[in-house]
CSV table of C-alpha atoms and ligand atoms in Angstrom, one decimal:
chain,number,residue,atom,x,y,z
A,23,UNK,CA,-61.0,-2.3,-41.5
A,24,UNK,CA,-60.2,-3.0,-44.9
A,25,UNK,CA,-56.7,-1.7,-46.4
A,26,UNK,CA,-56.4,1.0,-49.0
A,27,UNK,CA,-53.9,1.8,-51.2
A,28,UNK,CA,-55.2,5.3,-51.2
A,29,UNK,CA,-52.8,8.2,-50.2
A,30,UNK,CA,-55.7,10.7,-48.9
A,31,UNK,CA,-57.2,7.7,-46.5
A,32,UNK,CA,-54.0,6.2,-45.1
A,33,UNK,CA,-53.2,9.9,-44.5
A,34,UNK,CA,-56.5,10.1,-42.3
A,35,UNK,CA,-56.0,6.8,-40.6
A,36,UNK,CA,-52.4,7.5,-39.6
A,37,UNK,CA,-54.0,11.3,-38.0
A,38,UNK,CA,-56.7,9.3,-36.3
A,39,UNK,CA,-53.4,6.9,-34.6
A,40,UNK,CA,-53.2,7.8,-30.8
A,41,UNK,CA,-51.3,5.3,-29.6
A,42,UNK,CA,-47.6,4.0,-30.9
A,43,UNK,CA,-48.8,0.3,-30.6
A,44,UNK,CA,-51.3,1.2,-32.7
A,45,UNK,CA,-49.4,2.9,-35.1
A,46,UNK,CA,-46.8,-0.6,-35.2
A,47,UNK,CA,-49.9,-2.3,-35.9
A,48,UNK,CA,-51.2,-0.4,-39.2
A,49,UNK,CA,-47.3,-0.2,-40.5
A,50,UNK,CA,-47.4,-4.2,-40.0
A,51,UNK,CA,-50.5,-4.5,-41.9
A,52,UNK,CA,-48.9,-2.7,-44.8
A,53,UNK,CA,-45.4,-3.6,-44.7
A,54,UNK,CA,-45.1,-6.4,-42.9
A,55,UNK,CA,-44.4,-9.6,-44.0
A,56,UNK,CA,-47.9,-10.7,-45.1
A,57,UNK,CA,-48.3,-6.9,-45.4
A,58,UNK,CA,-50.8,-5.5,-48.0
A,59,UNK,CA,-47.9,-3.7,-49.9
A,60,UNK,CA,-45.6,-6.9,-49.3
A,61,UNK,CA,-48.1,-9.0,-50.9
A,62,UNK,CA,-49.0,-6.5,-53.9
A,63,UNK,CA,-45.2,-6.4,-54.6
A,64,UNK,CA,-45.1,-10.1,-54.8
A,65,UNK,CA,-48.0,-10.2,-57.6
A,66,UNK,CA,-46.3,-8.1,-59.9
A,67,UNK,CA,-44.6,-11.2,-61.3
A,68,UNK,CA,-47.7,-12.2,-62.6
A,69,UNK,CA,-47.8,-9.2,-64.8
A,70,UNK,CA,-46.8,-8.3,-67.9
A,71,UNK,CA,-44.2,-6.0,-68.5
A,72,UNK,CA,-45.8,-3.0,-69.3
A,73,UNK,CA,-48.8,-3.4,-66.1
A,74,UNK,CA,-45.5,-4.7,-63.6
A,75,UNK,CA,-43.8,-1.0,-64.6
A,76,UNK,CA,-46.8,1.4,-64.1
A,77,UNK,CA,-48.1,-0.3,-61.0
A,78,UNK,CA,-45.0,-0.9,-59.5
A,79,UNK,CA,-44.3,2.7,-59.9
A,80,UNK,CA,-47.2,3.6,-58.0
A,81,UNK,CA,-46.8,0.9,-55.2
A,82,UNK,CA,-43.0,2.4,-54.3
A,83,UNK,CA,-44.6,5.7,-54.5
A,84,UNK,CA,-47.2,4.7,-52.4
A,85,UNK,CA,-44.4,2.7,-49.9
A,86,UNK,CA,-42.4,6.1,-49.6
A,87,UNK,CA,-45.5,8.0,-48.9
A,88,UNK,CA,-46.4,5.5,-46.2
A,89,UNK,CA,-43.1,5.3,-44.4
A,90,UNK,CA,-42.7,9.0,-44.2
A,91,UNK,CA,-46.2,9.4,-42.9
A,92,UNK,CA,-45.8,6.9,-40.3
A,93,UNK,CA,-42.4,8.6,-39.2
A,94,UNK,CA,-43.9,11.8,-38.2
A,95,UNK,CA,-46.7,10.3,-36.4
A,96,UNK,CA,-44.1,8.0,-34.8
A,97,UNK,CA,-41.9,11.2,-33.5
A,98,UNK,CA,-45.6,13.0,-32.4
A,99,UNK,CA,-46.2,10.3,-30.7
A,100,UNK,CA,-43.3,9.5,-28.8
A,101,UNK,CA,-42.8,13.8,-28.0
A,102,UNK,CA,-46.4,13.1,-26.2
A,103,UNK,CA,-45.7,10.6,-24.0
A,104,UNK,CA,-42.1,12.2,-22.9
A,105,UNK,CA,-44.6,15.3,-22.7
A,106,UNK,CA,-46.8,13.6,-20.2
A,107,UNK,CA,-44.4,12.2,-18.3
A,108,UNK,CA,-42.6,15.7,-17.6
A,109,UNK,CA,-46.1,16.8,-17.0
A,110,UNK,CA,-46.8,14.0,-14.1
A,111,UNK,CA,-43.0,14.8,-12.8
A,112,UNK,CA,-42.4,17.4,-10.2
A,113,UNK,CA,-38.7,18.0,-8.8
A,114,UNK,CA,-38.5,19.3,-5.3
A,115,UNK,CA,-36.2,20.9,-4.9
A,116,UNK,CA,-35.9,21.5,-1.5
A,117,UNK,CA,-34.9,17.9,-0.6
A,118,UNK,CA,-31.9,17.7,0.9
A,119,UNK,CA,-29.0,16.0,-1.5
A,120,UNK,CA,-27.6,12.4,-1.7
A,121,UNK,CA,-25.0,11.9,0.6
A,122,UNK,CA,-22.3,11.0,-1.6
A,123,UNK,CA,-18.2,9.4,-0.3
A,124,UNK,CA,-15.6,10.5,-2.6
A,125,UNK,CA,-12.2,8.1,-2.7
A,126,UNK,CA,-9.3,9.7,-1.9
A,127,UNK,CA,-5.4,9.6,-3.8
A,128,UNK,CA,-3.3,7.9,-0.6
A,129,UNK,CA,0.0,10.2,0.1
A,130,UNK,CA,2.0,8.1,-0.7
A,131,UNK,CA,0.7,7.7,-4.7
A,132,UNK,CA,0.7,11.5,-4.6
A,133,UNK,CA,4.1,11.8,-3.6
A,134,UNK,CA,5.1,9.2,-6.5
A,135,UNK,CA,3.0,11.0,-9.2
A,136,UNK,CA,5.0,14.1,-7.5
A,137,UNK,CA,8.3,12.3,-8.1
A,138,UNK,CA,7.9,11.3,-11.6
A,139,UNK,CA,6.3,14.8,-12.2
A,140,UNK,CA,10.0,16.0,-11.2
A,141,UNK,CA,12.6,13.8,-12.2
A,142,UNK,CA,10.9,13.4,-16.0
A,143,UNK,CA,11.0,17.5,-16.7
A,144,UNK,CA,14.8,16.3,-15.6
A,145,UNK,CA,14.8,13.7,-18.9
A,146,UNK,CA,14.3,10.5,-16.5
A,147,UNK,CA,12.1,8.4,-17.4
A,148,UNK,CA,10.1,5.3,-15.3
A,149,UNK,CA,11.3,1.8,-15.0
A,150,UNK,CA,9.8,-1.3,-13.1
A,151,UNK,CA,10.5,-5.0,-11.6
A,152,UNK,CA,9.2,-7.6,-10.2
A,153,UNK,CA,8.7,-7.8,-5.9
A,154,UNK,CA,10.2,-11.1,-5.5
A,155,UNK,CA,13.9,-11.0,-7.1
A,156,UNK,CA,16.7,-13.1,-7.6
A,157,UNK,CA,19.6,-12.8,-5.6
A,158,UNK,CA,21.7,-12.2,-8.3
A,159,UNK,CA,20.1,-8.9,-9.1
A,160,UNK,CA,19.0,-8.0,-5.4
A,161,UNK,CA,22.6,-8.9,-4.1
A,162,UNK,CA,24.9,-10.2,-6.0
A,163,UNK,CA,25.0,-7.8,-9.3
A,164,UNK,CA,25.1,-5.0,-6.3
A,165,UNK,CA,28.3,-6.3,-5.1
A,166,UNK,CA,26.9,-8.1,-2.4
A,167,UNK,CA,28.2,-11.1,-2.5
A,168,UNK,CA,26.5,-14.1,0.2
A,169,UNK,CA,28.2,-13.4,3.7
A,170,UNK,CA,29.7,-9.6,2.8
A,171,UNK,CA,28.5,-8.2,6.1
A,172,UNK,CA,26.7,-5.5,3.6
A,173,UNK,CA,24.2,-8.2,3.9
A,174,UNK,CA,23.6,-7.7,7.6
A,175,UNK,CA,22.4,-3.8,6.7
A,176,UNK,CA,19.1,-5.2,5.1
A,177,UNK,CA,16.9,-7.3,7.1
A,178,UNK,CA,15.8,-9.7,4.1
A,179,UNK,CA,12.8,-11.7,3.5
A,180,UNK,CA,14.1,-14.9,2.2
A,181,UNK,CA,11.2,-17.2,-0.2
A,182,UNK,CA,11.3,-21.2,0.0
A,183,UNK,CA,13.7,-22.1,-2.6
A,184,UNK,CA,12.8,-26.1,-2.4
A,185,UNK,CA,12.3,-25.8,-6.8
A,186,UNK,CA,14.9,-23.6,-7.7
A,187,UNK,CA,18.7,-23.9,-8.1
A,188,UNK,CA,18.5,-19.7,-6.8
A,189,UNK,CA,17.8,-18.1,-4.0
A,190,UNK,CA,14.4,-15.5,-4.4
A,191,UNK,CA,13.7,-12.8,-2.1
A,192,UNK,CA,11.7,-10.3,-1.5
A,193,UNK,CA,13.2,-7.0,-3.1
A,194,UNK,CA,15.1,-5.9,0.0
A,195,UNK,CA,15.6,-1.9,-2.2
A,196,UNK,CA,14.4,-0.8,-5.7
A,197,UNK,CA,18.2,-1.0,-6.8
A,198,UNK,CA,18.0,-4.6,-8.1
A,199,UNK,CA,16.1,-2.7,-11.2
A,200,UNK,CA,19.1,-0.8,-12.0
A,201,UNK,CA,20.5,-4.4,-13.0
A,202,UNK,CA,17.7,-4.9,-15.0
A,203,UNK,CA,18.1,-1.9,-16.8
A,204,UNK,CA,21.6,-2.2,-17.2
A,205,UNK,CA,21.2,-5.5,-18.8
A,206,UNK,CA,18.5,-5.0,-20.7
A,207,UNK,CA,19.1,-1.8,-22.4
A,208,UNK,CA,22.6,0.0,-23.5
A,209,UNK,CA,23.7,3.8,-22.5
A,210,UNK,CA,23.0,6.7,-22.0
A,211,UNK,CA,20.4,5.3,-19.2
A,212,UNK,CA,18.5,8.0,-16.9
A,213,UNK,CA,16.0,6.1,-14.8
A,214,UNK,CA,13.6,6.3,-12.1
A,215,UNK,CA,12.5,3.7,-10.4
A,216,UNK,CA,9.3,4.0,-7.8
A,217,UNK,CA,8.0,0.8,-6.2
A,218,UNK,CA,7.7,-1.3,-3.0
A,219,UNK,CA,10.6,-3.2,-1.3
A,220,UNK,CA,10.7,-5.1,2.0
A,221,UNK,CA,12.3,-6.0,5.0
A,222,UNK,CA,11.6,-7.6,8.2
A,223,UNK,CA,11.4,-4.5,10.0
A,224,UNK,CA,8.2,-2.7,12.2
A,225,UNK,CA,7.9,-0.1,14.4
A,226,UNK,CA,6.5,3.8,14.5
A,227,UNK,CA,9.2,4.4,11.3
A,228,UNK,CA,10.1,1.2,9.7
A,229,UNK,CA,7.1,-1.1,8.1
A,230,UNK,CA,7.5,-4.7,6.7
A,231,UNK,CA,6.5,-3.3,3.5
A,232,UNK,CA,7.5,0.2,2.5
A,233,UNK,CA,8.0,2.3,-0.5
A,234,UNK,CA,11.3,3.8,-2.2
A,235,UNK,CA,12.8,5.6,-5.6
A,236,UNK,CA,16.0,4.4,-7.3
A,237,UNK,CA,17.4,6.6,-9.6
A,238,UNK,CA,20.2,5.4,-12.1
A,239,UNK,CA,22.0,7.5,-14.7
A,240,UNK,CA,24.8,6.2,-16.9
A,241,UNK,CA,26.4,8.3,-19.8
A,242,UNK,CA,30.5,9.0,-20.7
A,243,UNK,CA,30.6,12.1,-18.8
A,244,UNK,CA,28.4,12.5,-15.5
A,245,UNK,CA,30.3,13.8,-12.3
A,246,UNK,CA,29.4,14.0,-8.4
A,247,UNK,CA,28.6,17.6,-9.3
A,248,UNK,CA,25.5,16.3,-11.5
A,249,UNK,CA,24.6,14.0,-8.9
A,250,UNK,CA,24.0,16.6,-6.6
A,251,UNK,CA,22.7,19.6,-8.7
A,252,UNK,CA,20.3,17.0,-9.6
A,253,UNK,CA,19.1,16.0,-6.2
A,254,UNK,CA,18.8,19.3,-4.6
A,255,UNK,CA,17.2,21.2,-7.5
A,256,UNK,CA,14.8,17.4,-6.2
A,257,UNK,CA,14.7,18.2,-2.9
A,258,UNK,CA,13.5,21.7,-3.5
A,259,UNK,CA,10.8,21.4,-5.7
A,260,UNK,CA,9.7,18.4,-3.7
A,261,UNK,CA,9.2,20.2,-0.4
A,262,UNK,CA,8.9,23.5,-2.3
A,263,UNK,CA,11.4,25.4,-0.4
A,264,UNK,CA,13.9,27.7,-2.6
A,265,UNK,CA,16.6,28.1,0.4
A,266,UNK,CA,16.8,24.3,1.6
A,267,UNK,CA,19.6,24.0,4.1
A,268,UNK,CA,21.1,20.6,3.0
A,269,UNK,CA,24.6,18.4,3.6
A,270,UNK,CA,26.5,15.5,2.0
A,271,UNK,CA,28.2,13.3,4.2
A,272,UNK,CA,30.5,10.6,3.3
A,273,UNK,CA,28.9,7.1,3.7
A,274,UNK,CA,29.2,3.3,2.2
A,275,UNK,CA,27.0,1.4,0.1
A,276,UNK,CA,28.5,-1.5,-2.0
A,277,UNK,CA,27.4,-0.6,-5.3
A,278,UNK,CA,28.3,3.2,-5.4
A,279,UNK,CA,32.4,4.3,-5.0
A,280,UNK,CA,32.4,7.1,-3.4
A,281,UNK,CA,29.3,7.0,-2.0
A,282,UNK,CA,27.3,9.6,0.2
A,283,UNK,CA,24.4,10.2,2.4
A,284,UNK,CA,22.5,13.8,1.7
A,285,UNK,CA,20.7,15.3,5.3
A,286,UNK,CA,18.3,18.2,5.2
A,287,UNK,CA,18.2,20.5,8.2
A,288,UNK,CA,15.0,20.5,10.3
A,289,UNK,CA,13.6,22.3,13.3
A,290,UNK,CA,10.9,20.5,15.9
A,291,UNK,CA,8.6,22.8,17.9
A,292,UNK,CA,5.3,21.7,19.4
A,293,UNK,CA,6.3,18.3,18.2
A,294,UNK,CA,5.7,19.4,14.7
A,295,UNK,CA,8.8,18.9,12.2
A,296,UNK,CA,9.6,21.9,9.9
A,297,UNK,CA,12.3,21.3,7.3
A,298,UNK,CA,14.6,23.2,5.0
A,299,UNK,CA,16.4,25.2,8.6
A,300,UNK,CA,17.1,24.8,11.9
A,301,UNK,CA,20.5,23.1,13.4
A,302,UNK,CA,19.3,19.4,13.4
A,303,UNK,CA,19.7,16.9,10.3
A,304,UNK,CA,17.5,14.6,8.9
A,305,UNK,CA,19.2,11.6,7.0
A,306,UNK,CA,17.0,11.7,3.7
A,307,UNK,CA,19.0,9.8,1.0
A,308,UNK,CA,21.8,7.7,-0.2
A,309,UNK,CA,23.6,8.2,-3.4
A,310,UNK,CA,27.1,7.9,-4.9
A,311,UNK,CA,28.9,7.0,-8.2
A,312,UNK,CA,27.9,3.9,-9.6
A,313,UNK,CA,30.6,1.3,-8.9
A,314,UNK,CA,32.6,0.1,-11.9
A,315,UNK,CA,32.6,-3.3,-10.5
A,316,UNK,CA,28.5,-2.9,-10.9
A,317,UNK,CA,29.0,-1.7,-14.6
A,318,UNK,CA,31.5,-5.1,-15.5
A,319,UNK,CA,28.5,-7.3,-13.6
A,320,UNK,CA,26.2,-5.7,-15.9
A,321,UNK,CA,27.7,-6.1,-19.0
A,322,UNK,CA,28.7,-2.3,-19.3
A,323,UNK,CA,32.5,-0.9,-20.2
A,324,UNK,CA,33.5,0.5,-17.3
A,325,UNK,CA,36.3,2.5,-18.7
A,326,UNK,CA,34.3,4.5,-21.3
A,327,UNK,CA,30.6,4.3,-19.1
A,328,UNK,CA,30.0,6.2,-15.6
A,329,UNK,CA,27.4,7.4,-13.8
A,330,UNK,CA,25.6,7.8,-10.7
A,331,UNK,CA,22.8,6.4,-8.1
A,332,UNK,CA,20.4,7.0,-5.5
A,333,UNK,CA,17.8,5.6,-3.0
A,334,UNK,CA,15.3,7.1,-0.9
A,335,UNK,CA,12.2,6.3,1.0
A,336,UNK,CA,8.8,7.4,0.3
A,337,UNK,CA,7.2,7.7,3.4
A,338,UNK,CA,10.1,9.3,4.9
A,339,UNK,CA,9.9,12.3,2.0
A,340,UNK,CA,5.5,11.8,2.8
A,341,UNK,CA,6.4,12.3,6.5
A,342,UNK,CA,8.4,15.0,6.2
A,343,UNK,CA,6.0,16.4,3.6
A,344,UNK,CA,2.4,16.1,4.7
A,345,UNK,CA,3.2,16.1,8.6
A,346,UNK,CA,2.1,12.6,8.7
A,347,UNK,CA,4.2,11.2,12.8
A,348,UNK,CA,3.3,7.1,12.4
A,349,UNK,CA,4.5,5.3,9.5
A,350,UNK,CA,1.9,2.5,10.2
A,351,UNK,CA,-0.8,5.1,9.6
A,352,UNK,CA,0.1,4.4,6.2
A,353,UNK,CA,-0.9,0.8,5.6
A,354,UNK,CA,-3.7,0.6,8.3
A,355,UNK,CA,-6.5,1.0,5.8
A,356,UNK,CA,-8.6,3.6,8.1
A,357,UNK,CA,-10.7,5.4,6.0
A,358,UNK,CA,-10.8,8.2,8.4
A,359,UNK,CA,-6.7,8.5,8.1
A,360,UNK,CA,-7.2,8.3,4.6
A,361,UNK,CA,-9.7,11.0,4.6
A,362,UNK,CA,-7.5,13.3,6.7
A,363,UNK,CA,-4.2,12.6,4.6
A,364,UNK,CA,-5.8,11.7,1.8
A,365,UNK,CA,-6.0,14.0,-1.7
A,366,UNK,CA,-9.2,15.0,-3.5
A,367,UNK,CA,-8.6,13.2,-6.9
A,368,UNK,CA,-8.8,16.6,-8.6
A,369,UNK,CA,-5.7,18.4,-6.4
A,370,UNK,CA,-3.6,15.8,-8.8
A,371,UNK,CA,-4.4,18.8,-11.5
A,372,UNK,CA,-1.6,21.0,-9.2
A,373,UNK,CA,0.6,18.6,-10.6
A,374,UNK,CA,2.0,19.4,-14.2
A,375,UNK,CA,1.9,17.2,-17.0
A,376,UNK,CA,-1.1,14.2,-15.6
D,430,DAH,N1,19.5,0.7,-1.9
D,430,DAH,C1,19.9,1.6,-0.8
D,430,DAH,C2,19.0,1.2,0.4
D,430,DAH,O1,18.0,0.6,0.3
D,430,DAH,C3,19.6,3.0,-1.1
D,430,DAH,C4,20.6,3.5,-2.1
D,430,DAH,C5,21.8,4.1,-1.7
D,430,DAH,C6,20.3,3.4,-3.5
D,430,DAH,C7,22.7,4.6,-2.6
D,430,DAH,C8,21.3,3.8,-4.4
D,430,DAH,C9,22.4,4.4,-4.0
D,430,DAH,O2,21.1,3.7,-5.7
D,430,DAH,O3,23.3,4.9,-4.9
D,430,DAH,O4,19.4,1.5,1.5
């Protein structure tokens, strides 16, 4: 078919168009390459300047026309085929759905987001370090020094030290981080500290691999009485019980002077552990005032800084929490443990602030 440059004929060629191939074609034949415009536009050179203005004119006139023709044809024609198609479609409705497995949030990361959700509406914020430490900061920093028979209260996982002059280990507690900090940054510090640490340890309550929170605060003025305002106000919005029956007792841990164990009271009946009352306690943390000695290893004046620590387990808080009886449950990978312990990604919206 020949081309025209007439408006009133393209317009009826582009109606007649019932197919968008065909439609690609005819806009090819006019403005493609070797396209009839394309080509017109080139011999205008030829022309002399008067001719080149008037037909020019009427060839971009002409383009325009074109391109807006073949747009609404183009969006008729592709609203018919989507037309069709929802035509040939039918949804039953009556099917029965895709089966569909959700993940689940393990305990124990809920209990951690729980954790930070706490301590940071206290002004704490969240520090990390590496798994394998040096025995400087796991130990030594600590005042531990090699053969203090504090050594003997963590069974440690020692690496292969064949290529380096010091000993690595596996982070025995998360209180090696508190060096880091200490080191790193200056006072006032307020940190917690989440993370894994390991010993060579398993039975129904202790794993090879096991999770606890460090906290470390230093400023000029912090007292015992902070300490413990701070961890029971903790402890009670943790388990979420107002009247928590609780207990310090004195204890020893190198790198706190005086240091102190805290116990929560519990009851057992039908084998099921209900805390917060009862006449039994339940060692659930360790704590203390930050020994100088651990200030001067970490570069901090221990006659104008103080400040105090603590150390708990996860799982024992996740335990005592969910109602969870087997620590191993808790690294088995069993989906079906997962699914009964386990929390719906959305119950993390209970929790302020993520
Ligand atoms: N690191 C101790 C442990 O693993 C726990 C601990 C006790 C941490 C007292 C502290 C602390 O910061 O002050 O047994």
């Amino acid at each position: 078919m020949s081309l025209s440059l007439d408006k009133s004929d393209i317009s009826t060629r582009i109606g007649k168009l019932t197919s968008i191939a065909d439609l690609e074609a005819l806009r090819i034949s006019y403005l493609g390459k070797k396209g009839l415009i394309t080509l017109e536009m080139k011999s205008l050179s030829s022309l002399n300047v008067e001719d080149k203005k008037i037909k020019g004119q009427k060839l971009n006139e002409f383009k325009n026309f074109l391109e807006k023709e073949l747009l609404i044809k183009k969006n008729l024609l592709e609203n018919l085929v989507v037309n069709e198609k929802i035509k040939k479609e039918k949804i039953d409705v009556t099917l029965p759905s895709r089966d569909y497995q959700s993940g689940k949030i393990h305990p124990i990361s809920q209990s951690i987001f729980k954790i930070i959700d706490i301590f940071s509406a206290m002004g704490f914020s969240v520090e990390s370090g590496p798994d394998i430490e040096s025995d400087f900061n796991n130990f030594t920093a600590l005042n531990i020094p090699s053969h203090h028979p504090a050594r003997e209260m963590q069974d440690t996982f020692y690496l292969d030290s064949n290529n380096s002059h010091e000993e690595k280990v596996l982070r025995t507690h998360t209180s090696p981080v508190q060096v880091r900090t200490m080191l790193n940054s200056k006072p006032p510090i307020r940190i917690i500290v989440p993370g894994r640490t390991y010993r060579s340890d398993s039975d129904s309550t202790h794993t090879p691999m096991f999770h606890q929170v460090e906290g470390l605060l230093i400023d000029q003025s912090s007292t015992m009485a902070h300490l413990k305002g701070c961890l029971v106000d903790f402890l009670k919005d943790f388990f979420e019980i107002d009247n928590l029956n609780y207990r310090f007792r004195p204890s020893y841990f190198p790198f706190t002077e005086p240091s102190a164990e805290m116990d929560v009271a519990f009851t057992k009946k039908n084998n099921v552990i209900k805390i917060g009352e009862g006449d039994q306690w339940l060692e659930i943390l360790g704590c203390g005032m930050v020994n100088p000695k651990v200030l001067e290893n970490c570069k901090i004046d221990s006659k104008k800084f103080q400040g105090f620590a603590f150390g708990m387990g996860i799982e024992r808080l996740s335990m005592l929490k969910y109602g969870i009886t087997d620590m191993r449950g808790f690294f088995n990978s069993d989906f079906r443990w997962l699914n009964h312990y386990g929390f719906n990604p959305l119950d993390l919206s209970t929790i302020s602030g993520i």
